[in-house]
Amino acid sequence: MTQITLTINGQPRTIEAPPLKRLLDVLREDLHLTGAKEGCGEGECGSCSVLLNGELVNSCLVPILQAEGAHITTIEGIASNEKLHPIQQCFLEQGGAQCGICTPGMILATHHLLEKYPQPNLLQIQEGLAGNLCRCTGYTRIFQAVQQASKTPGTNSVPSPI
Amino acid sequence: MSAQTTHIVGSSPIRKEGVAKVLGRAQYIDDIALPNMWFGATVRSTIPRGRITSITFDPAIPWHEFTIVTAADVPGENTIVHIAKDHLCLASTHVNHPNEPILLLAHPDRAVLPAAVAAVHITYDPLPAVFTIDQAEAPDAPAIWGDPDAPEKNLFKSYLMRSGNESQLDAIFAAADHIVTGEYRTGAQEQLYIENNGIIAEYSATHGVTVRGAMQCPFYVVHALQLVFNLPAEQCRVIQTETGGAFGGKEDFPSVIAAHAALLAMKSGHPVKICYDRAEDLAATTKRHPSRTRIRTAVSKDGKLLGGDIAFCLDGGAYLTLSATVLSRGTIHAAGPYRWPALRVSGKAYATNLPPHGAFRGFGAPQSIFATERHMDRIAHALGITPEDVRRRNLLAPGDRTATGQLVPQSGPDTVDMQHLLTRALTESDYHAKQARFQKENPTSPIKRGIGFATFFHGSGFTGSGERRLNSLVEIELTPTGQPQILVSSTEFGQGTNTILCQIAAETLHLPYDFILIAQPDTKHVPNSGPTVASRTAMIVGKLVERAAQSLVQSLITSGHLPHHYSADDFRHAALAYLAQHGPLKASVRYQSPGDIVWDDDNYKGEAYPAYAWAVYVAEVAVDTTTYAATCTNFYALQEVGKVLHPILAAGQIEGGVAQGIGFALYEKCVWQQGHMANNQMTNYIMPTSADLPPIHVAFEEIPSIHGPFGAKGIGELPMDGPAPAILNAIEDATRIPFNEIPLLPEDIFQRMTANGHTSGDPCVPEATA
Ligand code: FES
Ligand code: FES
């Protein structure tokens, strides 16, 4: 067991865990933040995506040891005070979420993409989301949600991860 | 029926459970933990077929900490019942496929389970096995299923559909101008829902079994549990939790995992969760049936179909499960939306030593439609006419009858004109101009471009007399807050069940969409509205919701609580007054078969489905002659699905289905080694990513159907049918090489192109037979 201190959605947290325990399991089991999902456990599907120091990572591939001192943003930290974040609102309106299992990861990937390219073109969107698999939508409506979000004021006023 | 003016139906309100999903708060089964819950794991066979000779437990593991369940612990029948009882809950003496469950383990710590599973050593006396349709049907094949002395070995089920002058087929072939034959094959395809299968089960001696989890059909699970536990239905409670995709893959399989988790719960005295990881889900759960279709057609010189003889075969895997019904739908859809003066379709499903194949969006139809639509292009090439010509001359028209003898209405509702759909699709996709341009550019380009299309239909609802047998029940109750709440076992797994059923109720009740509630499917509280499969929810269940809503409002009006014209506030007051005065109010309606729907199960004649959805899909492709990769570069999907209830959800269904169809055609290959899926990881079973898919243009024709609510028909499976043949037709257009097997991967293209010496792009004359 190692003691790990990190900041999750703005809150400092200290946990005890085996050093190689996956960040995904720490979030889901120790911190009861179940928004990050395990789709594959091997870095292929992106349903476990979180932001680690502002970078998009697959939390199934991150040993908790590597998250010491890190600032983590999960889907639970994207909305503020019961108000949907504009990205969430756009996914809702455009039909970007069907079964919803990929949605938390998609929304975090979108957030990361829009930080990098505030007005992304279609190719940038396609490539920016290529690490997040969605089996339901065929992605079309997700692209539309991202495009709408890029035009919505406040999209980049996300509670800053750092 | 003239198109009704609607306000809520036809608009796109926010999906009911959408806010919880975008917030990441929706609770899927693996997000749920019950107090004192243990975790379960499955010990599986490592060989395709054999007799179990020994089971030993490695002494390095503290087994006393575990609960261990074998077939001997099954209190009722050791079977997972679907259509037959051949499918064991746990294997005891023999195994019939790799990854067959033999033994179950439970432990309070999830982390110790993998090592424990690996520490159970099982030895076998292997028996000969078969892995393909060709091997299963061979005269000298080992009999792996059923009566070894049966005239046809290893045959799960067969159908013979005869249509028109079928008895004259020999004479028709003898006299025909052309005979065109072909063979077409499709591979197994994984549903690849991003949420793996998972269940939590509880057991108590007084209440029986309670399971919750990811599933499409709660009452299928009840039925299976009743047998395994020898309990009445009331003591087998099943609750569907938020389900992260299904596509048929959570139709029959949840019964298996529910029974396993419940057996562990009973023996351990704890709630037990079994959630598969991806490798186990891929290796052990159902996939789309591989198929082989041989088609022989007699054709006139102007391209009219004179007669057809189609042999459609499916690989069902080791147990019957749903193969008979998958076969049935595939057999009927083999005829396509065409006029056949004489047609014979023989459908056969064979047993092999692969894990059982099961339901996947389209349910047999994508396989047979792939064959038929490739074959229509083959006829065109053999005759030197265009793919468009051959369709134009044979498409069903209003007043014609389908191969089962069902009339395409000549006027009024449900009158669909495929010629018009074809014209519209080819115009809007700019088919002719693009084809001409590609043909001009291809000879000098290393990238060969092509365009192709498929014309097809898909029946909504259960096949034949299925809906009558299901006899579905739907209820709407008033909640203590005076709101209508829909009670159905129809499940939401992304396709929009919650939303469209609430829209239908809201429209019928003249109430705001947000005012309508829908209950979580819990068999203790909801009636059996049938399984959520077969594109039946919008049309069949939706119609029942409409009728239940009418009945509910009638009760409030006749009891004097509600005026004929009312606001939402009036409704709430009336509802509360009714509840105070008379107690609970629940409107129930049961499925009524339309009088003119008649189906003859023995002869495969009559109204196979209440209604069909019709479509023309156009695909553009680029085949790179240096990498041999084929890419779909543009996709156009036109469909007639009756009234579109929710344009955003409907388009989302089509886009998602098309994406899966593109995967089926060009990406998704199960690699089998001795019946085991060797590539059981997302790293090497490849589904399309956001960077792989073309723009998908979706268009609807809306011709109201009398069979569904507000004129709606089924939509969910249709988009799976058309992409694969449209893409392969386009690849033939690009390369002049007929590829007739999917998935079509670069290595397959490389083989054919280099073998035929076609890297230069010279057009070749297509063969008439394969
Ligand atoms: S679960 Fe982490 S990438 Fe799939
Ligand atoms: S919405 Fe189901 S996987 Fe994306």
Short mmCIF file of C-alpha atoms and ligand atoms in Angstrom, two decimals, chain A residues 24 37-48 58-60, ligand 1:
data_model
loop_
_atom_site.label_atom_id
_atom_site.label_comp_id
_atom_site.label_asym_id
_atom_site.label_seq_id
_atom_site.Cartn_x
_atom_site.Cartn_y
_atom_site.Cartn_z
CA LEU A 24 -9.60 3.82 -13.10
CA LYS A 37 -16.11 3.29 -17.45
CA GLU A 38 -14.07 0.24 -18.30
CA GLY A 39 -14.73 -0.77 -21.87
CA CYS A 40 -11.57 -2.66 -22.69
CA GLY A 41 -8.96 -2.25 -19.96
CA GLU A 42 -6.20 -1.94 -22.53
CA GLY A 43 -6.19 1.61 -23.77
CA GLU A 44 -8.29 1.05 -26.90
CA CYS A 45 -11.77 2.41 -26.22
CA GLY A 46 -11.37 5.64 -24.26
CA SER A 47 -14.44 5.04 -22.11
CA CYS A 48 -12.18 5.44 -19.06
CA ASN A 58 -6.93 6.39 -20.43
CA SER A 59 -7.23 5.86 -16.71
CA CYS A 60 -7.11 2.08 -17.22
S1 FES C 1 -11.10 0.98 -20.63
FE1 FES C 1 -9.45 2.30 -20.77
S2 FES C 1 -9.26 2.58 -22.88
FE2 FES C 1 -10.82 1.11 -22.75
#
